[in-house]
Amino acid sequence: APTPAPTPVPPVSAQGDPHVSTITGETYDLWKTGWSTFVQIPRSEKGEAAKLWVRGDVRRYGRDACAPSFLSQVHINGTWLDDHHVAVRSGSLESSDPFSVTVDGGNSQQLRSDAETVFLDESGVRVTGDIGTASDDWGPDARLKLNVGSRELDIVQHTEGRGENSNAMLDLSISGLGDLVEPVGGWLGVDGAHLAGEAPIECRKGKDNSDLTALQRTASVPGVYSH
């Protein structure tokens, strides 16, 4: 009998509030703020020894304890990247401190407005960025794509407000993990909602879970989403 094809693994993602969709199909809100691990391959390896290590800085949106959080910065490294380190920082493209990318601790680089920006292209690792087109919900904004073989990590920025008074947040998704035999750790992996925190008691009454319910229906890529 023919060997059955492997079951495809959906991309994983995390979006702004942040709403998280994992490789197992689990969805939840991430309330834990500060730096933490979103993807770690394999799960058993820590830090620099990992094939892929994706960390993110989650911050509270304003001073209200019940306000949603958002993904502000992302750091990516690991042996898949030939030990390169890529750091992404959010920022309104209309502000004096816009979206920027740093490779291997070098100078901070910004997106070109007229063409694709190539931040890294060597040893099978390609990191590019551009300004995406507007959607029904958001205007044109920064995008970054990291490709290593068949695997792709995407970061898309969404900005609320204009100029210096705006708030920029990052969505993160990763695809192409279907051929992995090692377990994937981090918020987007099998760790799932473990230690993700929960809304303060005073914020839970009447909490609207419509965004999370919609994510359960539509998320085809594991990741972090801001809406």
PDB file of C-alpha atoms in Angstrom:
ATOM      1  CA  ALA A   1       0.000   0.000   0.000  1.00  0.00           C
ATOM      2  CA  PRO A   2       1.276   3.513  -0.714  1.00  0.00           C
ATOM      3  CA  THR A   3       2.708   5.464   2.202  1.00  0.00           C
ATOM      4  CA  PRO A   4       0.141   8.045   3.333  1.00  0.00           C
ATOM      5  CA  ALA A   5       1.139  11.677   2.951  1.00  0.00           C
ATOM      6  CA  PRO A   6       2.049  13.437   6.204  1.00  0.00           C
ATOM      7  CA  THR A   7      -0.691  15.484   7.790  1.00  0.00           C
ATOM      8  CA  PRO A   8      -0.002  19.142   6.951  1.00  0.00           C
ATOM      9  CA  VAL A   9       0.869  21.335   9.908  1.00  0.00           C
ATOM     10  CA  PRO A  10      -0.903  24.698   9.776  1.00  0.00           C
ATOM     11  CA  PRO A  11       1.248  27.804  10.104  1.00  0.00           C
ATOM     12  CA  VAL A  12       1.390  29.188  13.631  1.00  0.00           C
ATOM     13  CA  SER A  13       0.775  32.807  14.490  1.00  0.00           C
ATOM     14  CA  ALA A  14       0.409  35.457  17.154  1.00  0.00           C
ATOM     15  CA  GLN A  15      -1.501  38.708  16.734  1.00  0.00           C
ATOM     16  CA  GLY A  16      -1.526  41.909  18.714  1.00  0.00           C
ATOM     17  CA  ASP A  17      -3.884  41.485  21.719  1.00  0.00           C
ATOM     18  CA  PRO A  18      -2.109  39.076  21.332  1.00  0.00           C
ATOM     19  CA  HIS A  19      -4.314  36.258  20.034  1.00  0.00           C
ATOM     20  CA  VAL A  20      -2.240  33.098  19.602  1.00  0.00           C
ATOM     21  CA  SER A  21      -2.823  30.151  17.265  1.00  0.00           C
ATOM     22  CA  THR A  22      -0.539  27.143  17.846  1.00  0.00           C
ATOM     23  CA  ILE A  23       0.668  24.225  15.714  1.00  0.00           C
ATOM     24  CA  THR A  24      -1.854  22.025  17.540  1.00  0.00           C
ATOM     25  CA  GLY A  25      -4.759  24.318  16.605  1.00  0.00           C
ATOM     26  CA  GLU A  26      -5.133  25.716  20.121  1.00  0.00           C
ATOM     27  CA  THR A  27      -6.091  29.402  20.381  1.00  0.00           C
ATOM     28  CA  TYR A  28      -5.763  31.666  23.401  1.00  0.00           C
ATOM     29  CA  ASP A  29      -4.955  35.213  24.539  1.00  0.00           C
ATOM     30  CA  LEU A  30      -1.449  35.916  25.824  1.00  0.00           C
ATOM     31  CA  TRP A  31      -1.549  38.109  28.945  1.00  0.00           C
ATOM     32  CA  LYS A  32       2.043  37.602  30.059  1.00  0.00           C
ATOM     33  CA  THR A  33       4.072  40.735  29.304  1.00  0.00           C
ATOM     34  CA  GLY A  34       7.804  41.191  28.786  1.00  0.00           C
ATOM     35  CA  TRP A  35      10.187  38.988  26.817  1.00  0.00           C
ATOM     36  CA  SER A  36       9.290  35.339  26.291  1.00  0.00           C
ATOM     37  CA  THR A  37       9.761  32.509  23.781  1.00  0.00           C
ATOM     38  CA  PHE A  38       7.295  32.195  20.906  1.00  0.00           C
ATOM     39  CA  VAL A  39       9.023  29.436  18.910  1.00  0.00           C
ATOM     40  CA  GLN A  40      11.819  27.095  19.973  1.00  0.00           C
ATOM     41  CA  ILE A  41      12.966  24.206  17.754  1.00  0.00           C
ATOM     42  CA  PRO A  42      13.610  21.711  19.124  1.00  0.00           C
ATOM     43  CA  ARG A  43      11.778  22.271  22.358  1.00  0.00           C
ATOM     44  CA  SER A  44      14.568  20.584  24.350  1.00  0.00           C
ATOM     45  CA  GLU A  45      17.283  23.008  23.215  1.00  0.00           C
ATOM     46  CA  LYS A  46      17.698  26.337  24.943  1.00  0.00           C
ATOM     47  CA  GLY A  47      18.786  29.640  23.489  1.00  0.00           C
ATOM     48  CA  GLU A  48      21.647  29.771  20.999  1.00  0.00           C
ATOM     49  CA  ALA A  49      21.797  25.963  20.605  1.00  0.00           C
ATOM     50  CA  ALA A  50      18.301  25.840  19.082  1.00  0.00           C
ATOM     51  CA  LYS A  51      17.721  25.447  15.348  1.00  0.00           C
ATOM     52  CA  LEU A  52      15.228  28.294  15.578  1.00  0.00           C
ATOM     53  CA  TRP A  53      14.598  30.551  18.555  1.00  0.00           C
ATOM     54  CA  VAL A  54      12.008  33.315  18.231  1.00  0.00           C
ATOM     55  CA  ARG A  55      11.463  35.632  21.183  1.00  0.00           C
ATOM     56  CA  GLY A  56       9.080  38.543  21.495  1.00  0.00           C
ATOM     57  CA  ASP A  57       8.481  41.509  23.784  1.00  0.00           C
ATOM     58  CA  VAL A  58       4.804  41.857  24.736  1.00  0.00           C
ATOM     59  CA  ARG A  59       3.724  45.196  26.189  1.00  0.00           C
ATOM     60  CA  ARG A  60       0.525  46.495  27.726  1.00  0.00           C
ATOM     61  CA  TYR A  61      -1.493  48.841  25.532  1.00  0.00           C
ATOM     62  CA  GLY A  62      -1.755  51.856  27.830  1.00  0.00           C
ATOM     63  CA  ARG A  63      -1.875  51.909  31.632  1.00  0.00           C
ATOM     64  CA  ASP A  64      -5.267  50.263  32.078  1.00  0.00           C
ATOM     65  CA  ALA A  65      -4.816  46.778  33.604  1.00  0.00           C
ATOM     66  CA  CYS A  66      -7.651  45.526  31.397  1.00  0.00           C
ATOM     67  CA  ALA A  67      -6.154  46.919  28.201  1.00  0.00           C
ATOM     68  CA  PRO A  68      -4.970  44.366  25.633  1.00  0.00           C
ATOM     69  CA  SER A  69      -1.279  43.716  25.104  1.00  0.00           C
ATOM     70  CA  PHE A  70       0.652  43.849  21.855  1.00  0.00           C
ATOM     71  CA  LEU A  71       3.823  42.410  20.354  1.00  0.00           C
ATOM     72  CA  SER A  72       6.404  45.202  20.157  1.00  0.00           C
ATOM     73  CA  GLN A  73       9.707  43.533  19.236  1.00  0.00           C
ATOM     74  CA  VAL A  74      10.850  40.186  17.833  1.00  0.00           C
ATOM     75  CA  HIS A  75      14.315  38.587  17.973  1.00  0.00           C
ATOM     76  CA  ILE A  76      15.136  35.610  15.728  1.00  0.00           C
ATOM     77  CA  ASN A  77      18.240  33.419  15.712  1.00  0.00           C
ATOM     78  CA  GLY A  78      19.397  29.794  15.644  1.00  0.00           C
ATOM     79  CA  THR A  79      21.494  27.369  13.641  1.00  0.00           C
ATOM     80  CA  TRP A  80      18.979  27.386  10.757  1.00  0.00           C
ATOM     81  CA  LEU A  81      19.958  31.028  10.287  1.00  0.00           C
ATOM     82  CA  ASP A  82      23.652  30.075  10.222  1.00  0.00           C
ATOM     83  CA  ASP A  83      23.800  31.747  13.644  1.00  0.00           C
ATOM     84  CA  HIS A  84      22.694  35.123  12.274  1.00  0.00           C
ATOM     85  CA  HIS A  85      20.589  37.239  14.627  1.00  0.00           C
ATOM     86  CA  VAL A  86      17.688  39.320  13.324  1.00  0.00           C
ATOM     87  CA  ALA A  87      15.952  41.907  15.521  1.00  0.00           C
ATOM     88  CA  VAL A  88      12.704  43.613  14.477  1.00  0.00           C
ATOM     89  CA  ARG A  89      11.257  46.634  16.260  1.00  0.00           C
ATOM     90  CA  SER A  90       7.814  48.118  15.638  1.00  0.00           C
ATOM     91  CA  GLY A  91       7.230  51.786  14.913  1.00  0.00           C
ATOM     92  CA  SER A  92       4.844  53.850  12.815  1.00  0.00           C
ATOM     93  CA  LEU A  93       6.231  54.539   9.348  1.00  0.00           C
ATOM     94  CA  GLU A  94       5.027  58.126   9.820  1.00  0.00           C
ATOM     95  CA  SER A  95       6.947  58.643  13.067  1.00  0.00           C
ATOM     96  CA  SER A  96      10.509  59.695  13.855  1.00  0.00           C
ATOM     97  CA  ASP A  97      11.193  56.163  15.161  1.00  0.00           C
ATOM     98  CA  PRO A  98       9.776  53.856  12.451  1.00  0.00           C
ATOM     99  CA  PHE A  99       9.781  50.077  11.946  1.00  0.00           C
ATOM    100  CA  SER A 100      13.382  48.891  11.835  1.00  0.00           C
ATOM    101  CA  VAL A 101      15.507  45.765  11.418  1.00  0.00           C
ATOM    102  CA  THR A 102      18.939  44.983  12.844  1.00  0.00           C
ATOM    103  CA  VAL A 103      21.092  42.083  11.620  1.00  0.00           C
ATOM    104  CA  ASP A 104      23.899  40.697  13.798  1.00  0.00           C
ATOM    105  CA  GLY A 105      23.942  43.750  16.039  1.00  0.00           C
ATOM    106  CA  GLY A 106      24.732  46.142  13.186  1.00  0.00           C
ATOM    107  CA  ASN A 107      23.142  49.454  12.363  1.00  0.00           C
ATOM    108  CA  SER A 108      19.373  49.741  12.499  1.00  0.00           C
ATOM    109  CA  GLN A 109      17.903  49.623   8.978  1.00  0.00           C
ATOM    110  CA  GLN A 110      14.587  50.962   7.737  1.00  0.00           C
ATOM    111  CA  LEU A 111      12.419  49.944   4.807  1.00  0.00           C
ATOM    112  CA  ARG A 112      12.792  51.484   1.391  1.00  0.00           C
ATOM    113  CA  SER A 113       9.611  53.173   0.237  1.00  0.00           C
ATOM    114  CA  ASP A 114      10.101  52.407  -3.460  1.00  0.00           C
ATOM    115  CA  ALA A 115      11.233  48.765  -3.540  1.00  0.00           C
ATOM    116  CA  GLU A 116      11.854  45.605  -1.554  1.00  0.00           C
ATOM    117  CA  THR A 117      14.574  45.927   1.085  1.00  0.00           C
ATOM    118  CA  VAL A 118      17.004  42.996   1.362  1.00  0.00           C
ATOM    119  CA  PHE A 119      18.432  42.803   4.877  1.00  0.00           C
ATOM    120  CA  LEU A 120      20.197  39.431   4.546  1.00  0.00           C
ATOM    121  CA  ASP A 121      20.706  36.981   1.683  1.00  0.00           C
ATOM    122  CA  GLU A 122      23.390  34.366   2.287  1.00  0.00           C
ATOM    123  CA  SER A 123      23.882  30.722   3.312  1.00  0.00           C
ATOM    124  CA  GLY A 124      20.298  29.879   2.345  1.00  0.00           C
ATOM    125  CA  VAL A 125      18.862  32.558   4.629  1.00  0.00           C
ATOM    126  CA  ARG A 126      16.932  35.445   3.090  1.00  0.00           C
ATOM    127  CA  VAL A 127      15.388  38.328   5.042  1.00  0.00           C
ATOM    128  CA  THR A 128      13.425  40.931   3.103  1.00  0.00           C
ATOM    129  CA  GLY A 129      10.954  43.686   3.866  1.00  0.00           C
ATOM    130  CA  ASP A 130       8.526  45.954   2.090  1.00  0.00           C
ATOM    131  CA  ILE A 131       5.496  48.146   2.657  1.00  0.00           C
ATOM    132  CA  GLY A 132       2.370  46.075   2.166  1.00  0.00           C
ATOM    133  CA  THR A 133      -0.858  47.199   0.577  1.00  0.00           C
ATOM    134  CA  ALA A 134      -3.837  48.399   2.574  1.00  0.00           C
ATOM    135  CA  SER A 135      -6.526  45.965   3.756  1.00  0.00           C
ATOM    136  CA  ASP A 136     -10.133  46.492   4.809  1.00  0.00           C
ATOM    137  CA  ASP A 137      -8.991  46.997   8.414  1.00  0.00           C
ATOM    138  CA  TRP A 138      -5.517  48.540   8.113  1.00  0.00           C
ATOM    139  CA  GLY A 139      -3.587  50.966   5.938  1.00  0.00           C
ATOM    140  CA  PRO A 140      -0.284  50.237   4.146  1.00  0.00           C
ATOM    141  CA  ASP A 141       2.349  49.142   6.647  1.00  0.00           C
ATOM    142  CA  ALA A 142       5.650  47.344   7.171  1.00  0.00           C
ATOM    143  CA  ARG A 143       6.160  43.658   6.404  1.00  0.00           C
ATOM    144  CA  LEU A 144       9.162  41.387   6.918  1.00  0.00           C
ATOM    145  CA  LYS A 145       9.723  37.901   5.528  1.00  0.00           C
ATOM    146  CA  LEU A 146      12.414  35.447   6.640  1.00  0.00           C
ATOM    147  CA  ASN A 147      12.937  32.361   4.469  1.00  0.00           C
ATOM    148  CA  VAL A 148      15.078  29.344   5.384  1.00  0.00           C
ATOM    149  CA  GLY A 149      14.525  26.488   2.950  1.00  0.00           C
ATOM    150  CA  SER A 150      10.811  25.625   2.916  1.00  0.00           C
ATOM    151  CA  ARG A 151      10.168  27.490   6.153  1.00  0.00           C
ATOM    152  CA  GLU A 152       8.882  31.038   6.242  1.00  0.00           C
ATOM    153  CA  LEU A 153       8.460  33.457   9.114  1.00  0.00           C
ATOM    154  CA  ASP A 154       6.330  36.546   8.473  1.00  0.00           C
ATOM    155  CA  ILE A 155       6.044  39.704  10.546  1.00  0.00           C
ATOM    156  CA  VAL A 156       3.358  42.228   9.624  1.00  0.00           C
ATOM    157  CA  GLN A 157       2.949  45.564  11.374  1.00  0.00           C
ATOM    158  CA  HIS A 158      -0.392  47.256  12.070  1.00  0.00           C
ATOM    159  CA  THR A 159      -0.545  50.848  13.277  1.00  0.00           C
ATOM    160  CA  GLU A 160      -3.343  52.661  15.090  1.00  0.00           C
ATOM    161  CA  GLY A 161      -3.331  56.451  14.908  1.00  0.00           C
ATOM    162  CA  ARG A 162      -1.067  58.755  12.933  1.00  0.00           C
ATOM    163  CA  GLY A 163       2.444  60.131  13.314  1.00  0.00           C
ATOM    164  CA  GLU A 164       4.077  60.462  16.713  1.00  0.00           C
ATOM    165  CA  ASN A 165       0.832  59.662  18.555  1.00  0.00           C
ATOM    166  CA  SER A 166       0.358  56.273  16.906  1.00  0.00           C
ATOM    167  CA  ASN A 167       0.721  52.761  18.321  1.00  0.00           C
ATOM    168  CA  ALA A 168       2.352  50.099  16.152  1.00  0.00           C
ATOM    169  CA  MET A 169       1.998  46.366  16.843  1.00  0.00           C
ATOM    170  CA  LEU A 170       3.376  43.238  15.206  1.00  0.00           C
ATOM    171  CA  ASP A 171       1.724  40.065  13.943  1.00  0.00           C
ATOM    172  CA  LEU A 172       3.977  37.003  13.745  1.00  0.00           C
ATOM    173  CA  SER A 173       3.362  33.775  11.827  1.00  0.00           C
ATOM    174  CA  ILE A 174       5.470  30.797  10.754  1.00  0.00           C
ATOM    175  CA  SER A 175       4.802  28.106   8.158  1.00  0.00           C
ATOM    176  CA  GLY A 176       6.583  25.121   6.632  1.00  0.00           C
ATOM    177  CA  LEU A 177       6.974  23.091   9.821  1.00  0.00           C
ATOM    178  CA  GLY A 178       5.161  20.001   8.539  1.00  0.00           C
ATOM    179  CA  ASP A 179       8.309  17.908   8.034  1.00  0.00           C
ATOM    180  CA  LEU A 180       9.654  18.402  11.546  1.00  0.00           C
ATOM    181  CA  VAL A 181      10.140  15.400  13.807  1.00  0.00           C
ATOM    182  CA  GLU A 182      11.256  17.434  16.826  1.00  0.00           C
ATOM    183  CA  PRO A 183       8.631  18.960  19.115  1.00  0.00           C
ATOM    184  CA  VAL A 184       8.181  22.722  18.790  1.00  0.00           C
ATOM    185  CA  GLY A 185       8.332  24.707  22.023  1.00  0.00           C
ATOM    186  CA  GLY A 186       7.192  28.216  22.878  1.00  0.00           C
ATOM    187  CA  TRP A 187       3.802  29.934  22.810  1.00  0.00           C
ATOM    188  CA  LEU A 188       3.188  28.834  19.205  1.00  0.00           C
ATOM    189  CA  GLY A 189       4.329  25.271  19.874  1.00  0.00           C
ATOM    190  CA  VAL A 190       3.160  22.479  22.133  1.00  0.00           C
ATOM    191  CA  ASP A 191       3.637  24.615  25.243  1.00  0.00           C
ATOM    192  CA  GLY A 192       0.477  26.427  24.197  1.00  0.00           C
ATOM    193  CA  ALA A 193      -1.296  28.409  26.886  1.00  0.00           C
ATOM    194  CA  HIS A 194       0.878  27.053  29.705  1.00  0.00           C
ATOM    195  CA  LEU A 195       1.882  30.016  31.895  1.00  0.00           C
ATOM    196  CA  ALA A 196       0.334  32.450  29.377  1.00  0.00           C
ATOM    197  CA  GLY A 197      -1.471  34.276  32.173  1.00  0.00           C
ATOM    198  CA  GLU A 198      -5.090  35.355  32.256  1.00  0.00           C
ATOM    199  CA  ALA A 199      -7.076  38.547  32.420  1.00  0.00           C
ATOM    200  CA  PRO A 200      -7.335  40.143  35.892  1.00  0.00           C
ATOM    201  CA  ILE A 201     -10.538  39.164  37.687  1.00  0.00           C
ATOM    202  CA  GLU A 202     -11.981  42.659  37.336  1.00  0.00           C
ATOM    203  CA  CYS A 203     -11.508  42.438  33.569  1.00  0.00           C
ATOM    204  CA  ARG A 204     -13.210  39.098  32.968  1.00  0.00           C
ATOM    205  CA  LYS A 205     -16.805  40.105  33.574  1.00  0.00           C
ATOM    206  CA  GLY A 206     -18.534  40.529  30.267  1.00  0.00           C
ATOM    207  CA  LYS A 207     -15.321  39.827  28.354  1.00  0.00           C
ATOM    208  CA  ASP A 208     -15.991  39.582  24.624  1.00  0.00           C
ATOM    209  CA  ASN A 209     -14.303  36.525  23.109  1.00  0.00           C
ATOM    210  CA  SER A 210     -15.541  37.165  19.569  1.00  0.00           C
ATOM    211  CA  ASP A 211     -12.025  37.889  18.252  1.00  0.00           C
ATOM    212  CA  LEU A 212     -10.702  34.611  19.637  1.00  0.00           C
ATOM    213  CA  THR A 213     -13.713  32.707  18.300  1.00  0.00           C
ATOM    214  CA  ALA A 214     -13.136  34.210  14.856  1.00  0.00           C
ATOM    215  CA  LEU A 215      -9.465  33.226  15.051  1.00  0.00           C
ATOM    216  CA  GLN A 216     -10.461  29.630  15.812  1.00  0.00           C
ATOM    217  CA  ARG A 217     -12.508  29.610  12.607  1.00  0.00           C
ATOM    218  CA  THR A 218     -10.045  31.341  10.288  1.00  0.00           C
ATOM    219  CA  ALA A 219      -6.443  30.912  11.482  1.00  0.00           C
ATOM    220  CA  SER A 220      -4.686  28.650   8.990  1.00  0.00           C
ATOM    221  CA  VAL A 221      -1.193  29.669  10.088  1.00  0.00           C
ATOM    222  CA  PRO A 222       0.098  29.328  13.652  1.00  0.00           C
ATOM    223  CA  GLY A 223       1.040  32.750  14.964  1.00  0.00           C
ATOM    224  CA  VAL A 224       0.268  35.866  16.993  1.00  0.00           C
ATOM    225  CA  TYR A 225      -2.429  38.246  15.756  1.00  0.00           C
ATOM    226  CA  SER A 226      -3.439  41.757  16.786  1.00  0.00           C
ATOM    227  CA  HIS A 227      -7.088  41.595  15.770  1.00  0.00           C
TER     228      HIS A 227
END
